[in-house]
Short mmCIF file of C-alpha atoms in Angstrom, two decimals:
data_model
loop_
_atom_site.label_atom_id
_atom_site.label_comp_id
_atom_site.label_asym_id
_atom_site.label_seq_id
_atom_site.Cartn_x
_atom_site.Cartn_y
_atom_site.Cartn_z
CA MET A 1 49.24 -6.80 -102.17
CA GLY A 2 48.99 -10.57 -101.78
CA GLU A 3 46.22 -12.65 -100.27
CA THR A 4 46.22 -13.41 -96.55
CA LYS A 5 44.34 -16.36 -95.05
CA LEU A 6 42.26 -15.57 -91.97
CA PHE A 7 40.34 -17.99 -89.78
CA PHE A 8 36.96 -16.74 -88.60
CA GLY A 9 35.77 -19.25 -85.98
CA PRO A 10 35.13 -21.67 -84.47
CA ASN A 11 36.43 -19.93 -81.33
CA HIS A 12 35.97 -16.34 -82.50
CA PRO A 13 33.52 -14.44 -80.24
CA GLY A 14 31.66 -13.18 -83.30
CA MET A 15 31.07 -16.66 -84.73
CA HIS A 16 27.52 -18.00 -84.52
CA GLY A 17 27.87 -21.58 -83.34
CA ASN A 18 30.67 -24.11 -83.78
CA PHE A 19 31.56 -23.19 -87.33
CA SER A 20 34.45 -21.71 -89.23
CA VAL A 21 34.93 -19.63 -92.36
CA HIS A 22 38.38 -19.63 -93.94
CA MET A 23 38.78 -16.24 -95.60
CA TYR A 24 41.37 -15.23 -98.17
CA VAL A 25 41.60 -11.45 -98.04
CA GLU A 26 43.41 -8.54 -99.63
CA GLY A 27 43.37 -5.71 -97.13
CA ASP A 28 39.80 -5.64 -95.77
CA ILE A 29 38.20 -7.27 -98.82
CA VAL A 30 37.27 -10.95 -98.90
CA LYS A 31 38.54 -12.56 -102.12
CA LYS A 32 37.56 -16.15 -101.36
CA ALA A 33 35.63 -17.85 -98.55
CA ARG A 34 35.33 -21.51 -97.61
CA PRO A 35 32.88 -22.75 -94.97
CA VAL A 36 34.16 -25.43 -92.58
CA PRO A 37 31.47 -27.15 -90.47
CA GLY A 38 31.93 -30.23 -88.29
CA PHE A 39 33.17 -28.77 -84.99
CA LEU A 40 30.16 -29.91 -82.98
CA HIS A 41 27.65 -32.72 -83.53
CA ARG A 42 28.03 -34.74 -86.73
CA GLY A 43 26.42 -37.56 -88.70
CA PHE A 44 22.92 -37.39 -87.21
CA GLU A 45 21.27 -39.15 -90.13
CA LYS A 46 23.34 -42.32 -89.81
CA LEU A 47 23.13 -42.23 -86.02
CA MET A 48 19.33 -42.19 -86.27
CA GLU A 49 19.37 -45.25 -88.51
CA ARG A 50 21.23 -47.20 -85.82
CA ARG A 51 18.91 -46.39 -82.94
CA TYR A 52 15.40 -47.46 -81.99
CA TRP A 53 12.56 -45.21 -83.15
CA TYR A 54 11.97 -43.77 -79.70
CA SER A 55 15.67 -43.56 -78.80
CA ASN A 56 16.06 -40.90 -81.49
CA ILE A 57 13.81 -38.51 -79.58
CA SER A 58 16.74 -37.61 -77.30
CA LEU A 59 19.17 -37.33 -80.23
CA ILE A 60 17.40 -35.21 -82.84
CA PRO A 61 16.98 -31.93 -80.89
CA ARG A 62 20.75 -31.45 -81.12
CA ILE A 63 20.62 -30.97 -84.89
CA CYS A 64 19.90 -27.30 -84.19
CA VAL A 65 20.51 -26.09 -80.66
CA PRO A 66 18.75 -22.67 -80.77
CA GLU A 67 15.49 -24.21 -82.11
CA PRO A 68 15.49 -27.92 -81.21
CA ASP A 69 11.72 -28.44 -81.27
CA ILE A 70 11.46 -28.34 -85.08
CA ASN A 71 13.40 -31.60 -85.21
CA GLU A 72 10.99 -33.22 -82.78
CA ILE A 73 7.90 -32.16 -84.74
CA CYS A 74 9.30 -33.16 -88.17
CA TYR A 75 10.38 -36.57 -86.91
CA ALA A 76 7.05 -37.15 -85.13
CA MET A 77 4.92 -35.98 -88.09
CA ALA A 78 6.79 -38.20 -90.55
CA ILE A 79 6.31 -41.28 -88.35
CA GLU A 80 2.64 -40.41 -87.83
CA LYS A 81 2.13 -40.19 -91.59
CA ILE A 82 3.69 -43.62 -92.09
CA ALA A 83 1.71 -45.20 -89.24
CA LYS A 84 -1.50 -43.31 -90.18
CA VAL A 85 -1.99 -42.12 -86.62
CA GLU A 86 -4.36 -39.32 -85.62
CA VAL A 87 -2.89 -37.16 -82.87
CA PRO A 88 -5.28 -35.88 -80.15
CA GLU A 89 -6.52 -32.33 -80.78
CA ARG A 90 -5.18 -30.86 -77.55
CA ALA A 91 -1.73 -32.25 -78.33
CA GLN A 92 -1.80 -30.54 -81.74
CA TRP A 93 -2.54 -27.17 -80.15
CA ILE A 94 0.16 -27.72 -77.52
CA ARG A 95 2.65 -28.52 -80.30
CA MET A 96 1.80 -25.23 -82.01
CA ILE A 97 2.32 -23.31 -78.78
CA VAL A 98 5.71 -24.96 -78.23
CA LEU A 99 6.85 -24.27 -81.79
CA GLU A 100 5.84 -20.61 -81.65
CA LEU A 101 7.46 -20.14 -78.25
CA ALA A 102 10.63 -21.60 -79.74
CA ARG A 103 10.29 -19.21 -82.68
CA ILE A 104 10.03 -16.20 -80.37
CA ALA A 105 12.96 -17.40 -78.26
CA ASN A 106 15.19 -17.84 -81.32
CA HIS A 107 14.11 -14.61 -83.00
CA ILE A 108 14.59 -12.47 -79.92
CA TRP A 109 17.99 -14.07 -79.36
CA THR A 110 19.00 -13.43 -82.98
CA VAL A 111 17.64 -9.88 -83.08
CA GLY A 112 19.48 -9.04 -79.88
CA GLY A 113 22.51 -11.02 -81.01
CA ILE A 114 23.03 -8.78 -84.03
CA GLY A 115 24.40 -6.32 -81.51
CA GLY A 116 27.45 -8.54 -80.99
CA PRO A 117 29.19 -8.00 -84.36
CA LEU A 118 27.98 -4.36 -84.37
CA GLY A 119 29.34 -3.51 -80.91
CA LEU A 120 25.83 -2.91 -79.54
CA TYR A 121 26.20 -5.23 -76.58
CA THR A 122 23.15 -3.97 -74.69
CA ALA A 123 20.98 -5.59 -77.38
CA SER A 124 22.80 -8.92 -76.95
CA HIS A 125 22.29 -8.85 -73.19
CA TRP A 126 18.60 -8.04 -73.61
CA GLY A 127 18.12 -10.87 -76.08
CA VAL A 128 19.70 -13.47 -73.78
CA ALA A 129 17.77 -12.26 -70.72
CA ASP A 130 14.37 -12.13 -72.43
CA ARG A 131 14.90 -15.50 -74.11
CA ASP A 132 15.51 -16.95 -70.67
CA ARG A 133 11.90 -16.20 -69.71
CA ILE A 134 10.71 -18.53 -72.45
CA LEU A 135 13.23 -21.14 -71.37
CA ASP A 136 11.61 -20.96 -67.94
CA ILE A 137 8.36 -22.08 -69.60
CA PHE A 138 10.10 -24.97 -71.34
CA GLU A 139 11.68 -26.04 -68.07
CA ALA A 140 8.28 -26.02 -66.32
CA LEU A 141 6.72 -27.93 -69.22
CA SER A 142 9.38 -30.54 -69.95
CA GLY A 143 11.97 -30.36 -67.19
CA ALA A 144 14.63 -29.11 -69.63
CA ARG A 145 15.57 -25.61 -70.77
CA VAL A 146 17.25 -26.31 -74.13
CA TYR A 147 16.64 -29.87 -75.35
CA HIS A 148 13.03 -30.53 -74.42
CA MET A 149 12.27 -33.95 -75.92
CA TYR A 150 8.64 -33.01 -75.38
CA ILE A 151 7.06 -33.57 -78.80
CA ILE A 152 6.96 -37.32 -79.42
CA PRO A 153 5.45 -39.53 -82.14
CA GLY A 154 1.76 -39.71 -81.28
CA GLY A 155 1.48 -36.39 -79.45
CA VAL A 156 3.38 -34.77 -76.59
CA ARG A 157 5.06 -36.33 -73.59
CA LYS A 158 2.69 -34.93 -70.95
CA ASN A 159 -0.16 -32.47 -70.59
CA MET A 160 0.14 -28.73 -70.13
CA THR A 161 -1.13 -27.59 -66.75
CA PRO A 162 -3.25 -24.46 -66.08
CA LYS A 163 -0.31 -23.02 -64.13
CA ILE A 164 1.94 -23.27 -67.20
CA GLU A 165 -0.78 -21.74 -69.40
CA GLU A 166 -0.94 -18.78 -67.01
CA MET A 167 2.85 -18.56 -67.13
CA ILE A 168 2.71 -18.36 -70.94
CA TRP A 169 0.09 -15.56 -70.89
CA LYS A 170 2.24 -13.47 -68.55
CA THR A 171 5.42 -14.08 -70.55
CA LEU A 172 3.72 -13.08 -73.80
CA ASP A 173 2.55 -9.83 -72.21
CA TYR A 174 6.08 -9.15 -71.00
CA ILE A 175 7.74 -9.88 -74.37
CA GLU A 176 5.17 -7.70 -76.13
CA SER A 177 5.87 -4.83 -73.74
CA ARG A 178 9.60 -5.08 -74.54
CA LEU A 179 9.27 -4.82 -78.32
CA PRO A 180 9.24 -0.97 -78.44
CA ASP A 181 12.54 -0.98 -76.51
CA TYR A 182 14.13 -3.27 -79.12
CA GLU A 183 12.71 -1.09 -81.90
CA ASN A 184 14.27 2.05 -80.43
CA LEU A 185 17.61 0.50 -79.48
CA ILE A 186 18.29 -1.49 -82.64
CA PHE A 187 16.16 -0.46 -85.59
CA LYS A 188 16.29 3.30 -84.98
CA ASN A 189 20.03 3.18 -84.38
CA ARG A 190 22.19 5.06 -86.91
CA ILE A 191 25.09 2.60 -86.58
CA VAL A 192 22.81 -0.38 -87.25
CA HIS A 193 21.48 1.30 -90.39
CA SER A 194 24.97 2.15 -91.65
CA ARG A 195 26.19 -1.43 -91.11
CA LEU A 196 23.12 -3.31 -92.39
CA ARG A 197 21.27 -1.10 -94.90
CA GLY A 198 22.17 -2.01 -98.47
CA ARG A 199 24.70 -4.63 -97.30
CA LEU A 200 24.86 -8.31 -98.28
CA ILE A 201 21.94 -7.98 -100.68
CA LEU A 202 20.34 -11.16 -101.98
CA THR A 203 17.99 -10.74 -104.94
CA ARG A 204 14.86 -12.81 -105.47
CA GLU A 205 16.51 -14.69 -108.33
CA GLN A 206 19.61 -15.45 -106.27
CA ALA A 207 17.55 -16.64 -103.30
CA VAL A 208 15.43 -18.94 -105.47
CA GLU A 209 18.48 -20.30 -107.31
CA MET A 210 20.23 -21.05 -104.02
CA GLY A 211 17.16 -22.65 -102.43
CA VAL A 212 16.93 -20.11 -99.60
CA THR A 213 13.63 -19.99 -97.71
CA GLY A 214 12.46 -18.18 -94.58
CA VAL A 215 13.34 -14.51 -94.05
CA GLY A 216 16.14 -14.78 -96.61
CA LEU A 217 13.48 -15.30 -99.29
CA ARG A 218 10.75 -13.16 -97.75
CA ALA A 219 13.18 -10.20 -97.60
CA THR A 220 13.10 -10.25 -101.43
CA GLY A 221 9.32 -9.87 -101.54
CA VAL A 222 8.30 -13.54 -101.78
CA GLU A 223 5.55 -14.39 -99.27
CA TYR A 224 6.52 -18.03 -98.76
CA ASP A 225 5.81 -19.61 -95.38
CA ILE A 226 5.09 -23.33 -94.93
CA ARG A 227 2.50 -22.47 -92.28
CA LYS A 228 0.51 -20.77 -95.05
CA VAL A 229 1.34 -22.66 -98.26
CA ASP A 230 1.11 -26.15 -96.71
CA PRO A 231 -0.53 -25.77 -93.27
CA TYR A 232 0.28 -28.39 -90.65
CA LEU A 233 -1.05 -28.81 -87.09
CA PHE A 234 -3.82 -26.15 -86.81
CA TYR A 235 -2.16 -23.18 -88.49
CA ASP A 236 -5.12 -22.97 -90.87
CA ARG A 237 -7.38 -22.28 -87.86
CA VAL A 238 -5.56 -19.18 -86.61
CA GLU A 239 -5.06 -15.72 -88.06
CA PHE A 240 -1.58 -14.31 -88.60
CA GLU A 241 0.37 -12.37 -91.20
CA VAL A 242 3.65 -13.17 -92.96
CA PRO A 243 5.82 -10.00 -92.99
CA THR A 244 7.83 -9.39 -96.17
CA ALA A 245 10.26 -6.78 -97.48
CA THR A 246 11.73 -5.94 -100.88
CA ASP A 247 15.29 -4.70 -100.31
CA GLY A 248 16.80 -8.15 -99.71
CA ASP A 249 19.56 -6.70 -97.52
CA ALA A 250 20.86 -7.60 -94.07
CA PHE A 251 18.67 -4.98 -92.38
CA SER A 252 15.50 -6.38 -93.96
CA ARG A 253 16.30 -9.91 -92.82
CA VAL A 254 16.83 -8.89 -89.19
CA TYR A 255 13.82 -6.59 -89.17
CA LEU A 256 11.56 -9.34 -90.53
CA LYS A 257 12.61 -11.57 -87.65
CA PHE A 258 11.59 -8.79 -85.30
CA LYS A 259 8.24 -8.31 -87.08
CA GLU A 260 7.49 -12.03 -86.79
CA ILE A 261 7.61 -11.96 -82.99
CA PRO A 262 4.20 -10.22 -82.52
CA GLN A 263 2.71 -12.62 -85.09
CA SER A 264 3.88 -15.59 -83.02
CA ILE A 265 2.45 -13.97 -79.90
CA LYS A 266 -0.85 -13.63 -81.76
CA ILE A 267 -0.80 -17.31 -82.78
CA ILE A 268 -0.07 -18.54 -79.24
CA ARG A 269 -2.86 -16.48 -77.71
CA GLN A 270 -5.35 -17.90 -80.21
CA ALA A 271 -4.08 -21.43 -79.56
CA LEU A 272 -4.50 -21.02 -75.79
CA GLU A 273 -8.07 -19.84 -76.30
CA LYS A 274 -9.04 -22.52 -78.83
CA MET A 275 -7.30 -25.48 -77.15
CA PRO A 276 -9.82 -27.93 -75.68
CA GLN A 277 -9.48 -29.23 -72.14
CA ALA A 278 -8.63 -32.93 -72.28
CA ASP A 279 -6.49 -35.46 -70.48
CA ARG A 280 -5.37 -37.38 -73.55
CA VAL A 281 -2.34 -35.84 -75.28
CA ASN A 282 -0.69 -38.86 -76.95
CA VAL A 283 -1.49 -42.19 -78.58
CA PRO A 284 0.72 -45.28 -79.01
CA ILE A 285 2.39 -45.85 -82.38
CA GLY A 286 3.35 -49.17 -83.92
CA ARG A 287 3.65 -52.56 -82.25
CA GLY A 288 5.81 -53.60 -79.33
CA ASN A 289 6.72 -52.12 -75.98
CA GLY A 290 8.82 -49.19 -74.90
CA LEU A 291 11.63 -48.13 -77.21
CA ARG A 292 11.45 -51.21 -79.43
CA ARG A 293 8.23 -50.32 -81.20
CA ILE A 294 7.88 -51.40 -84.82
CA VAL A 295 6.70 -48.77 -87.30
CA PRO A 296 4.90 -50.12 -90.40
CA LYS A 297 6.64 -50.10 -93.79
CA GLY A 298 6.42 -46.82 -95.67
CA MET A 299 7.99 -43.46 -96.25
CA ALA A 300 7.01 -39.86 -95.58
CA TYR A 301 8.31 -36.31 -95.74
CA ALA A 302 7.25 -33.81 -93.09
CA HIS A 303 8.24 -30.16 -93.20
CA VAL A 304 7.63 -27.08 -91.07
CA GLU A 305 8.48 -23.39 -91.08
CA SER A 306 11.51 -22.91 -88.84
CA THR A 307 13.02 -19.53 -88.00
CA ARG A 308 15.49 -20.16 -90.84
CA GLY A 309 12.96 -21.39 -93.41
CA GLU A 310 11.69 -24.75 -94.62
CA TYR A 311 12.89 -27.57 -92.39
CA GLY A 312 12.04 -31.18 -93.16
CA PHE A 313 12.59 -34.86 -92.38
CA PHE A 314 12.32 -37.64 -94.97
CA VAL A 315 11.85 -40.92 -93.10
CA VAL A 316 11.77 -44.45 -94.53
CA SER A 317 10.62 -47.48 -92.51
CA ASP A 318 11.21 -51.10 -93.55
CA GLY A 319 8.86 -52.37 -90.86
CA LYS A 320 11.52 -52.91 -88.21
CA ASN A 321 12.34 -51.30 -84.88
CA LYS A 322 14.76 -48.75 -86.34
CA PRO A 323 14.47 -46.25 -89.21
CA TYR A 324 15.81 -47.59 -92.52
CA ARG A 325 16.68 -44.06 -93.72
CA VAL A 326 16.40 -40.55 -92.35
CA ALA A 327 17.34 -37.45 -94.35
CA VAL A 328 17.19 -33.94 -92.92
CA ARG A 329 16.44 -30.87 -95.02
CA GLY A 330 18.38 -28.24 -93.07
CA ALA A 331 16.97 -24.77 -93.64
CA SER A 332 20.33 -23.01 -93.42
CA TYR A 333 22.20 -25.49 -95.61
CA PRO A 334 22.10 -23.38 -98.85
CA GLN A 335 23.25 -20.10 -97.33
CA GLY A 336 25.67 -21.83 -94.97
CA LEU A 337 27.64 -23.57 -97.74
CA TYR A 338 26.93 -22.40 -101.29
CA GLY A 339 26.00 -18.88 -100.16
CA ILE A 340 29.23 -18.34 -98.26
CA GLU A 341 31.40 -19.43 -101.18
CA LYS A 342 29.49 -17.47 -103.82
CA TYR A 343 28.29 -14.29 -102.12
CA LEU A 344 30.91 -13.41 -99.49
CA PRO A 345 33.75 -12.72 -101.98
CA GLY A 346 33.78 -8.97 -102.64
CA THR A 347 32.45 -8.09 -99.18
CA ARG A 348 34.45 -6.73 -96.26
CA ILE A 349 35.81 -8.77 -93.35
CA GLU A 350 33.32 -7.23 -90.93
CA ASP A 351 30.42 -8.32 -93.17
CA VAL A 352 31.11 -12.03 -92.66
CA PRO A 353 29.50 -12.33 -89.18
CA ILE A 354 26.59 -10.23 -90.47
CA TRP A 355 25.91 -12.81 -93.20
CA LEU A 356 26.01 -15.67 -90.69
CA ALA A 357 23.70 -13.82 -88.28
CA THR A 358 21.10 -12.50 -90.73
CA MET A 359 21.02 -15.68 -92.81
CA ASP A 360 20.69 -17.79 -89.64
CA VAL A 361 23.44 -20.30 -90.35
CA CYS A 362 23.06 -23.21 -87.88
CA ALA A 363 26.22 -25.32 -88.05
CA PRO A 364 25.07 -28.79 -86.90
CA GLU A 365 22.24 -29.02 -89.45
CA ILE A 366 24.83 -28.56 -92.21
CA ASP A 367 27.15 -31.40 -91.18
CA ARG A 368 24.32 -33.72 -90.24
#
């Protein structure tokens, strides 16, 4: 039997994002796989170097659509390090709340979304509907549901009102009440176990060699989370756990995402209780007016724990009104390129979307 070339994506309903995998198969077995990004946004790094510092705030969220806020915080933190700016305390707590809401929204979408390639469409519908409740919060807070442009260098764009805080409390209670339903529908489902248990295993050594972080690494037993190993914002002032597993398979990766949701709920509740009441939520950075501010000379790297692992921005300023260099450390870059080529050969055709879903491959941050 000879090899047949199959195109999985970018328009396949099982593809996660605007991405493509060219598969060379014999029967149902993948013999060779080649990732093909570049069907959506491209060249963010060079685009950022051609725009004013503040103009980039509307550009960077698009580097990863499901979790845009991590780009805002990394960019802002790097600039704040260079300019040696102290962000108001209330703004720091608000940033934490936004990031954890984004984490819940992405996790619940991904956990429900695993039902797509498995034929469990009820889970997919649940995930989209419940994520929408968090998008309602973002819309009330920033005026936008997907690209918020809310976290800015120096703080956040505007204050969080008591009405929005109440909205967050109610949404957290609702999401928490829904978790047993997800547990019963997905993680106690025989089909899910047969499709995910013992499939697409990544060992600790393979994960470390490839540079995988996030649940891909924690599923191998490594408790590595930037919020713990290098705390930013006020993560060292709240209590939360980092769930881990040891099997390193597709099931473990999805289940860890699910187990992180109540931890994010716990963090947000603590942040709402600890956050001081204040009017000031941002400070000016650099010299100049409006978009044409000048950031002092210097360089900085800022990283955070995204839903896919370590996500970072390396920013260089030459003292002008535009960045001299911006480099993005995309969390899904290793598993989205090297991982596909090395670890998909030998698997079955139906395992390909499972790899993309459980390893959280976000296409735009690869071809950035």
